[in-house]
Amino acid sequence: MRELRNGVRRGRAPVVDQCRKPGRGGRGGRRKSEPLVGSCVRTRAAVAKEEAAAARVAGGGVGGGGSGSGAKEKAPAVRPRTRLEAARNRAKAAAAVILISDKDDSKSGESDWIREIEKRDSGRKEIVKAENPPLKDIMMGDDSGGLSANKAGGQEEEGNTAPFPERVQVGGSPVYKIERKLGKGGFGQVFVGRRVSGGNDRTGPGALEVALKFEHRNSKGCSYGPPYEWQVYNTLGGSHGVPKVHYKGRQGDYYVMVMDMLGPSLWDAWNSSGQAMTAEMVACIAAESISILEKMHSRGYVHGDVKPENFLLGQPATAQEKKLFLIDLGLATKWRDSASGVHVEYDQRPDVFRGTVRYASVHAHLGRTASRRDDLESLAYTLIFLHRGRLPWQGYQGDNKSFLVCKKKMSTSPEILCCFCPAPFKQFLEIVVNMKFDEEPNYSKLISLFEGLIGPNPAVRPINTDGAQKIIYQVGQKRGRLTIEEEDDGQPKKKVRLGLPATQWISVYNARLPMKQRYHYNVADARLAQHVERGNEDGLLISCVASCTNLWALIMDAGTSLTSQVYELSPFFLHKEWIMEQWDKNYYISSIAGANNGSSLVVMSKGTQYTQQSYKVSDSFPFKWINKKWREGFYVTSMATAGSRWGVVMSRNAGFTDQVVELDFLYPSEGIHRRWDSGYRITSTAATWDQAALILSVPKRKPGDETQETLRTSQFPSTHVKEKWAKNLYLASVCYGRTVS
Ligand SMILES: Nc1ncnc2c1ncn2[C@@H]1O[C@H](COP(=O)(O)OP(=O)(O)OP(=O)(O)O)[C@@H](O)[C@H]1O
């Protein structure tokens, strides 16, 4: 961090994310700012009345003074300013205070404290998220490597031990005798079925031998009837690169699918070629698999689990032995609506992971809705694995394996990942990891990257590339949208995964009526009190706190609409006893910050609209808990990190109608912009060394001016804040942490 503050990043121009909607005109003019030592105050004659009112309120009981322990409090005698407020105060005073220690046992080291001061349930919120059929719900794929036949050892579900029938006849099929096992996945087992009579063909409905995929009726994927995969095969089966399903039906305890029998998987082929395939072989695989994905995508599906085990070759010693197929459609989802053709909506649910850890896209790790880019990113890892024999994130174990693998993927630049591969591998990876959520891949362009590695004579290629050739013929008929270095507008495309992780300040500014705001930064523990006291004397209360290099940043406003405030500097993240004490006195947490050394600054206020509050400290971003609390009507109202720990505060009656999370290993620009279009604005920010999290909410009452701007700066944005003030934009949230990967 020190390096960043003093070194290369010093003086770096701030990255500005500006999402403006036309504001209301005539909201005051320019104003002078009046810097103090190490701080900045803004005053304005036109807001004198408002300030005087705030000062009156503050004079009645703004926290100040206090003992040397670091905890400060001065219980105010606040006169309610409105009848509504008076009623609210009465209701609060009358409410029974129940403290519940709701320790979450899902993870060690996490604590979850809830305060209920009202038994009234103030409006439950139903989260309705459009999801593709999640039949293969959460599948943390095996990362141990090995033959595909054993790839999901230990994932077999209870109830799947029912004996397989000796003979199978389903959906009007011939009778098959079950022979050797072809493979086993997390959900199904596949056997050779040999026709009992007739059938001399090698493939097709009359084939002598077929592949029979069995799924037990009690397996996860069959809770609602036949496996979801059947539906996908109905649409995709038999299309380019997808085996044909000839019959399906239930027999006894099993759902059985009768399909063309194929040969070894690319995993098997990789194993038998010394665990490293030649560049030409992999280039052929690349070209053909891109064409298979193109076909699948053109029919509205993303595969969702692209990996060597799921690519099979045709049967050996047949005309199809060099033909590539993509199997296992159980995780396929629609990327566009079949009827309207509209792209599915973007969403992120960081607790949802589908796919196989080793090959999953970073977006899949982060729980983002699957789209075409994800299949291509998984394909890039597959290709590099087949050629190099290893990926840098193999070998992680334990509960947070997915996090560690994702972190490694994000911190490995395409240059490093492909340093021993021919250039097209890097070019391919760079294009696909920089794709937007709804971007249409330029398949022909992607295929053509690998052309130089493939021999001229199709007849002697190790893999049949007919499908790729077909797409290449289309080049020129359709204008390619994507080039390697540039987008349509000729501007170089912003790249992610530079392999140079950086931390920065993230500051968020909201349009507000003119008010007095003051900031302090690089504040040492010992100097905190004097800044707060001086602010209080001037009628300001703390609206936001943050920390960088164990020094505090403090934002104080005249327009918080809070009535009184207490705060505590504590060596703990977070200090439960103190928080509970203040809860007892009807203070609610209004902002929190944590330092790398584990200490925290908690600000608790009266005058919030909250009716109930709960917080959680967790070693990883606690999305599951947030999701649970959303369902109970809570919304995230403040958030902080201390080192790699997260602290999240959620409140009832927070004034939001909906809320979402954006979590990433860099500043999640794309997600923010997508959310912005649906009316969400950033309401909380926090970041660790590894990740940045932003909470975006839809306010119950839309502000007259919805303008919100964000900045990323290596230094505290002191001069920028003043520029924002000149535009009536006020600091609403600030944090320091990871923004660049
Ligand atoms: N048509 C086929 N012909 C030959 N072998 C097949 C065929 N389909 C599947 N297999 C073999 O059976 C294995 C398991 O099949 P599949 O991947 O469809 O099962 P799954 O339970 O859905 O797998 P996963 O756990 O990866 O989701 C494959 O890896 C492959 O080795």
PDB file of N, CA and C in Angstrom, residues 23-82:
ATOM      1  N   GLY A  23     -30.101  16.749 -13.977  1.00  0.00           N
ATOM      2  CA  GLY A  23     -30.526  17.208 -12.657  1.00  0.00           C
ATOM      3  C   GLY A  23     -31.526  18.332 -12.779  1.00  0.00           C
ATOM      4  N   ARG A  24     -32.095  18.702 -11.649  1.00  0.00           N
ATOM      5  CA  ARG A  24     -32.979  19.863 -11.638  1.00  0.00           C
ATOM      6  C   ARG A  24     -32.107  21.095 -11.692  1.00  0.00           C
ATOM      7  N   GLY A  25     -32.505  22.027 -12.458  1.00  0.00           N
ATOM      8  CA  GLY A  25     -31.715  23.249 -12.579  1.00  0.00           C
ATOM      9  C   GLY A  25     -31.858  24.118 -11.344  1.00  0.00           C
ATOM     10  N   GLY A  26     -31.037  25.142 -11.283  1.00  0.00           N
ATOM     11  CA  GLY A  26     -31.196  26.196 -10.275  1.00  0.00           C
ATOM     12  C   GLY A  26     -30.916  25.784  -8.855  1.00  0.00           C
ATOM     13  N   ARG A  27     -30.021  24.772  -8.659  1.00  0.00           N
ATOM     14  CA  ARG A  27     -29.738  24.379  -7.288  1.00  0.00           C
ATOM     15  C   ARG A  27     -28.493  25.078  -6.764  1.00  0.00           C
ATOM     16  N   GLY A  28     -28.587  26.363  -6.609  1.00  0.00           N
ATOM     17  CA  GLY A  28     -27.461  27.069  -5.980  1.00  0.00           C
ATOM     18  C   GLY A  28     -26.293  27.260  -6.937  1.00  0.00           C
ATOM     19  N   GLY A  29     -25.407  28.151  -6.565  1.00  0.00           N
ATOM     20  CA  GLY A  29     -24.279  28.443  -7.441  1.00  0.00           C
ATOM     21  C   GLY A  29     -22.982  27.880  -6.896  1.00  0.00           C
ATOM     22  N   ARG A  30     -21.912  28.445  -7.302  1.00  0.00           N
ATOM     23  CA  ARG A  30     -20.606  27.986  -6.847  1.00  0.00           C
ATOM     24  C   ARG A  30     -20.366  28.431  -5.417  1.00  0.00           C
ATOM     25  N   ARG A  31     -19.476  27.780  -4.755  1.00  0.00           N
ATOM     26  CA  ARG A  31     -19.153  28.220  -3.407  1.00  0.00           C
ATOM     27  C   ARG A  31     -17.685  28.067  -3.094  1.00  0.00           C
ATOM     28  N   LYS A  32     -17.327  28.775  -2.098  1.00  0.00           N
ATOM     29  CA  LYS A  32     -15.908  28.785  -1.704  1.00  0.00           C
ATOM     30  C   LYS A  32     -15.638  27.647  -0.742  1.00  0.00           C
ATOM     31  N   SER A  33     -14.516  27.044  -0.843  1.00  0.00           N
ATOM     32  CA  SER A  33     -14.182  26.085   0.190  1.00  0.00           C
ATOM     33  C   SER A  33     -13.077  26.674   1.044  1.00  0.00           C
ATOM     34  N   GLU A  34     -13.048  26.247   2.253  1.00  0.00           N
ATOM     35  CA  GLU A  34     -12.218  26.919   3.241  1.00  0.00           C
ATOM     36  C   GLU A  34     -11.355  25.880   3.939  1.00  0.00           C
ATOM     37  N   PRO A  35     -10.179  25.600   3.409  1.00  0.00           N
ATOM     38  CA  PRO A  35      -9.415  24.494   3.972  1.00  0.00           C
ATOM     39  C   PRO A  35      -8.919  24.757   5.394  1.00  0.00           C
ATOM     40  N   LEU A  36      -9.024  23.762   6.215  1.00  0.00           N
ATOM     41  CA  LEU A  36      -8.426  23.824   7.552  1.00  0.00           C
ATOM     42  C   LEU A  36      -7.159  22.987   7.494  1.00  0.00           C
ATOM     43  N   VAL A  37      -6.496  22.872   8.612  1.00  0.00           N
ATOM     44  CA  VAL A  37      -5.290  22.040   8.618  1.00  0.00           C
ATOM     45  C   VAL A  37      -5.716  20.586   8.476  1.00  0.00           C
ATOM     46  N   GLY A  38      -5.271  19.959   7.418  1.00  0.00           N
ATOM     47  CA  GLY A  38      -5.554  18.534   7.216  1.00  0.00           C
ATOM     48  C   GLY A  38      -7.022  18.231   6.981  1.00  0.00           C
ATOM     49  N   SER A  39      -7.782  19.228   6.673  1.00  0.00           N
ATOM     50  CA  SER A  39      -9.205  18.970   6.461  1.00  0.00           C
ATOM     51  C   SER A  39      -9.761  20.040   5.542  1.00  0.00           C
ATOM     52  N   CYS A  40     -11.001  19.905   5.251  1.00  0.00           N
ATOM     53  CA  CYS A  40     -11.601  20.899   4.386  1.00  0.00           C
ATOM     54  C   CYS A  40     -13.038  21.146   4.784  1.00  0.00           C
ATOM     55  N   VAL A  41     -13.407  22.401   4.834  1.00  0.00           N
ATOM     56  CA  VAL A  41     -14.770  22.744   5.247  1.00  0.00           C
ATOM     57  C   VAL A  41     -15.411  23.465   4.104  1.00  0.00           C
ATOM     58  N   ARG A  42     -16.660  23.227   3.915  1.00  0.00           N
ATOM     59  CA  ARG A  42     -17.301  24.055   2.901  1.00  0.00           C
ATOM     60  C   ARG A  42     -18.416  24.843   3.533  1.00  0.00           C
ATOM     61  N   THR A  43     -18.489  26.116   3.172  1.00  0.00           N
ATOM     62  CA  THR A  43     -19.524  26.980   3.712  1.00  0.00           C
ATOM     63  C   THR A  43     -20.201  27.685   2.557  1.00  0.00           C
ATOM     64  N   ARG A  44     -21.356  28.191   2.808  1.00  0.00           N
ATOM     65  CA  ARG A  44     -22.039  28.917   1.762  1.00  0.00           C
ATOM     66  C   ARG A  44     -23.116  29.778   2.390  1.00  0.00           C
ATOM     67  N   ALA A  45     -23.141  31.003   1.978  1.00  0.00           N
ATOM     68  CA  ALA A  45     -24.104  31.923   2.575  1.00  0.00           C
ATOM     69  C   ALA A  45     -25.530  31.439   2.329  1.00  0.00           C
ATOM     70  N   ALA A  46     -25.739  30.929   1.126  1.00  0.00           N
ATOM     71  CA  ALA A  46     -27.102  30.532   0.776  1.00  0.00           C
ATOM     72  C   ALA A  46     -27.636  29.404   1.633  1.00  0.00           C
ATOM     73  N   VAL A  47     -26.755  28.697   2.304  1.00  0.00           N
ATOM     74  CA  VAL A  47     -27.241  27.598   3.133  1.00  0.00           C
ATOM     75  C   VAL A  47     -27.177  27.953   4.616  1.00  0.00           C
ATOM     76  N   ALA A  48     -26.989  29.233   4.889  1.00  0.00           N
ATOM     77  CA  ALA A  48     -26.822  29.641   6.280  1.00  0.00           C
ATOM     78  C   ALA A  48     -28.008  29.203   7.137  1.00  0.00           C
ATOM     79  N   LYS A  49     -29.208  29.324   6.542  1.00  0.00           N
ATOM     80  CA  LYS A  49     -30.401  28.975   7.312  1.00  0.00           C
ATOM     81  C   LYS A  49     -30.383  27.497   7.702  1.00  0.00           C
ATOM     82  N   GLU A  50     -30.064  26.694   6.697  1.00  0.00           N
ATOM     83  CA  GLU A  50     -30.030  25.245   6.919  1.00  0.00           C
ATOM     84  C   GLU A  50     -28.981  24.886   7.979  1.00  0.00           C
ATOM     85  N   GLU A  51     -27.831  25.534   7.864  1.00  0.00           N
ATOM     86  CA  GLU A  51     -26.768  25.272   8.823  1.00  0.00           C
ATOM     87  C   GLU A  51     -27.177  25.664  10.230  1.00  0.00           C
ATOM     88  N   ALA A  52     -27.861  26.807  10.304  1.00  0.00           N
ATOM     89  CA  ALA A  52     -28.279  27.276  11.619  1.00  0.00           C
ATOM     90  C   ALA A  52     -29.217  26.251  12.247  1.00  0.00           C
ATOM     91  N   ALA A  53     -30.098  25.724  11.395  1.00  0.00           N
ATOM     92  CA  ALA A  53     -31.046  24.725  11.910  1.00  0.00           C
ATOM     93  C   ALA A  53     -30.283  23.496  12.389  1.00  0.00           C
ATOM     94  N   ALA A  54     -29.333  23.081  11.561  1.00  0.00           N
ATOM     95  CA  ALA A  54     -28.541  21.903  11.932  1.00  0.00           C
ATOM     96  C   ALA A  54     -27.778  22.164  13.225  1.00  0.00           C
ATOM     97  N   ALA A  55     -27.236  23.385  13.321  1.00  0.00           N
ATOM     98  CA  ALA A  55     -26.464  23.721  14.515  1.00  0.00           C
ATOM     99  C   ALA A  55     -27.351  23.688  15.750  1.00  0.00           C
ATOM    100  N   ARG A  56     -28.619  24.138  15.538  1.00  0.00           N
ATOM    101  CA  ARG A  56     -29.544  24.111  16.670  1.00  0.00           C
ATOM    102  C   ARG A  56     -29.737  22.684  17.143  1.00  0.00           C
ATOM    103  N   VAL A  57     -29.943  21.800  16.152  1.00  0.00           N
ATOM    104  CA  VAL A  57     -30.142  20.393  16.499  1.00  0.00           C
ATOM    105  C   VAL A  57     -28.894  19.850  17.179  1.00  0.00           C
ATOM    106  N   ALA A  58     -27.763  20.145  16.557  1.00  0.00           N
ATOM    107  CA  ALA A  58     -26.511  19.621  17.109  1.00  0.00           C
ATOM    108  C   ALA A  58     -26.265  20.177  18.501  1.00  0.00           C
ATOM    109  N   GLY A  59     -26.560  21.450  18.667  1.00  0.00           N
ATOM    110  CA  GLY A  59     -26.341  22.083  19.959  1.00  0.00           C
ATOM    111  C   GLY A  59     -27.149  21.416  21.041  1.00  0.00           C
ATOM    112  N   GLY A  60     -28.274  20.818  20.627  1.00  0.00           N
ATOM    113  CA  GLY A  60     -29.126  20.143  21.600  1.00  0.00           C
ATOM    114  C   GLY A  60     -28.532  18.852  22.091  1.00  0.00           C
ATOM    115  N   GLY A  61     -27.555  18.297  21.430  1.00  0.00           N
ATOM    116  CA  GLY A  61     -27.069  17.018  21.950  1.00  0.00           C
ATOM    117  C   GLY A  61     -26.168  16.235  21.027  1.00  0.00           C
ATOM    118  N   VAL A  62     -25.407  16.873  20.201  1.00  0.00           N
ATOM    119  CA  VAL A  62     -24.470  16.129  19.361  1.00  0.00           C
ATOM    120  C   VAL A  62     -23.372  15.555  20.235  1.00  0.00           C
ATOM    121  N   GLY A  63     -23.028  14.327  19.969  1.00  0.00           N
ATOM    122  CA  GLY A  63     -22.015  13.659  20.798  1.00  0.00           C
ATOM    123  C   GLY A  63     -20.718  14.435  20.834  1.00  0.00           C
ATOM    124  N   GLY A  64     -20.087  14.436  21.959  1.00  0.00           N
ATOM    125  CA  GLY A  64     -18.810  15.124  22.107  1.00  0.00           C
ATOM    126  C   GLY A  64     -18.288  14.820  23.491  1.00  0.00           C
ATOM    127  N   GLY A  65     -17.114  15.246  23.798  1.00  0.00           N
ATOM    128  CA  GLY A  65     -16.547  14.968  25.113  1.00  0.00           C
ATOM    129  C   GLY A  65     -16.328  13.488  25.284  1.00  0.00           C
ATOM    130  N   GLY A  66     -16.123  13.051  26.489  1.00  0.00           N
ATOM    131  CA  GLY A  66     -15.952  11.621  26.707  1.00  0.00           C
ATOM    132  C   GLY A  66     -14.648  11.336  27.407  1.00  0.00           C
ATOM    133  N   SER A  67     -14.521  10.123  27.813  1.00  0.00           N
ATOM    134  CA  SER A  67     -13.350   9.760  28.587  1.00  0.00           C
ATOM    135  C   SER A  67     -12.199   9.346  27.689  1.00  0.00           C
ATOM    136  N   GLY A  68     -11.062   9.101  28.299  1.00  0.00           N
ATOM    137  CA  GLY A  68      -9.861   8.763  27.551  1.00  0.00           C
ATOM    138  C   GLY A  68      -9.894   7.376  26.928  1.00  0.00           C
ATOM    139  N   SER A  69     -10.943   6.632  27.145  1.00  0.00           N
ATOM    140  CA  SER A  69     -10.987   5.268  26.619  1.00  0.00           C
ATOM    141  C   SER A  69     -11.135   5.244  25.108  1.00  0.00           C
ATOM    142  N   GLY A  70     -11.455   6.371  24.540  1.00  0.00           N
ATOM    143  CA  GLY A  70     -11.668   6.406  23.092  1.00  0.00           C
ATOM    144  C   GLY A  70     -13.145   6.398  22.763  1.00  0.00           C
ATOM    145  N   ALA A  71     -13.964   5.954  23.701  1.00  0.00           N
ATOM    146  CA  ALA A  71     -15.404   5.973  23.461  1.00  0.00           C
ATOM    147  C   ALA A  71     -15.939   7.332  23.873  1.00  0.00           C
ATOM    148  N   LYS A  72     -16.769   7.878  23.022  1.00  0.00           N
ATOM    149  CA  LYS A  72     -17.285   9.207  23.323  1.00  0.00           C
ATOM    150  C   LYS A  72     -18.786   9.166  23.256  1.00  0.00           C
ATOM    151  N   GLU A  73     -19.348   9.849  24.183  1.00  0.00           N
ATOM    152  CA  GLU A  73     -20.791   9.886  24.133  1.00  0.00           C
ATOM    153  C   GLU A  73     -21.318  11.030  24.967  1.00  0.00           C
ATOM    154  N   LYS A  74     -22.326  11.640  24.405  1.00  0.00           N
ATOM    155  CA  LYS A  74     -23.023  12.650  25.185  1.00  0.00           C
ATOM    156  C   LYS A  74     -24.475  12.501  24.810  1.00  0.00           C
ATOM    157  N   ALA A  75     -25.209  11.911  25.703  1.00  0.00           N
ATOM    158  CA  ALA A  75     -26.599  11.610  25.370  1.00  0.00           C
ATOM    159  C   ALA A  75     -27.381  12.914  25.223  1.00  0.00           C
ATOM    160  N   PRO A  76     -27.936  13.122  24.082  1.00  0.00           N
ATOM    161  CA  PRO A  76     -28.603  14.375  23.827  1.00  0.00           C
ATOM    162  C   PRO A  76     -30.071  14.355  24.249  1.00  0.00           C
ATOM    163  N   ALA A  77     -30.588  15.547  24.512  1.00  0.00           N
ATOM    164  CA  ALA A  77     -32.022  15.672  24.724  1.00  0.00           C
ATOM    165  C   ALA A  77     -32.556  16.330  23.473  1.00  0.00           C
ATOM    166  N   VAL A  78     -32.883  15.488  22.508  1.00  0.00           N
ATOM    167  CA  VAL A  78     -33.250  16.037  21.208  1.00  0.00           C
ATOM    168  C   VAL A  78     -34.742  16.267  21.135  1.00  0.00           C
ATOM    169  N   ARG A  79     -35.091  17.471  20.687  1.00  0.00           N
ATOM    170  CA  ARG A  79     -36.501  17.746  20.482  1.00  0.00           C
ATOM    171  C   ARG A  79     -36.903  17.223  19.116  1.00  0.00           C
ATOM    172  N   PRO A  80     -37.954  16.431  19.055  1.00  0.00           N
ATOM    173  CA  PRO A  80     -38.350  15.955  17.740  1.00  0.00           C
ATOM    174  C   PRO A  80     -38.733  17.121  16.840  1.00  0.00           C
ATOM    175  N   ARG A  81     -38.274  17.015  15.580  1.00  0.00           N
ATOM    176  CA  ARG A  81     -38.524  18.140  14.690  1.00  0.00           C
ATOM    177  C   ARG A  81     -39.868  18.038  13.984  1.00  0.00           C
ATOM    178  N   THR A  82     -40.379  16.836  13.870  1.00  0.00           N
ATOM    179  CA  THR A  82     -41.676  16.686  13.206  1.00  0.00           C
ATOM    180  C   THR A  82     -42.546  15.780  14.065  1.00  0.00           C
TER     181      THR A  82
END
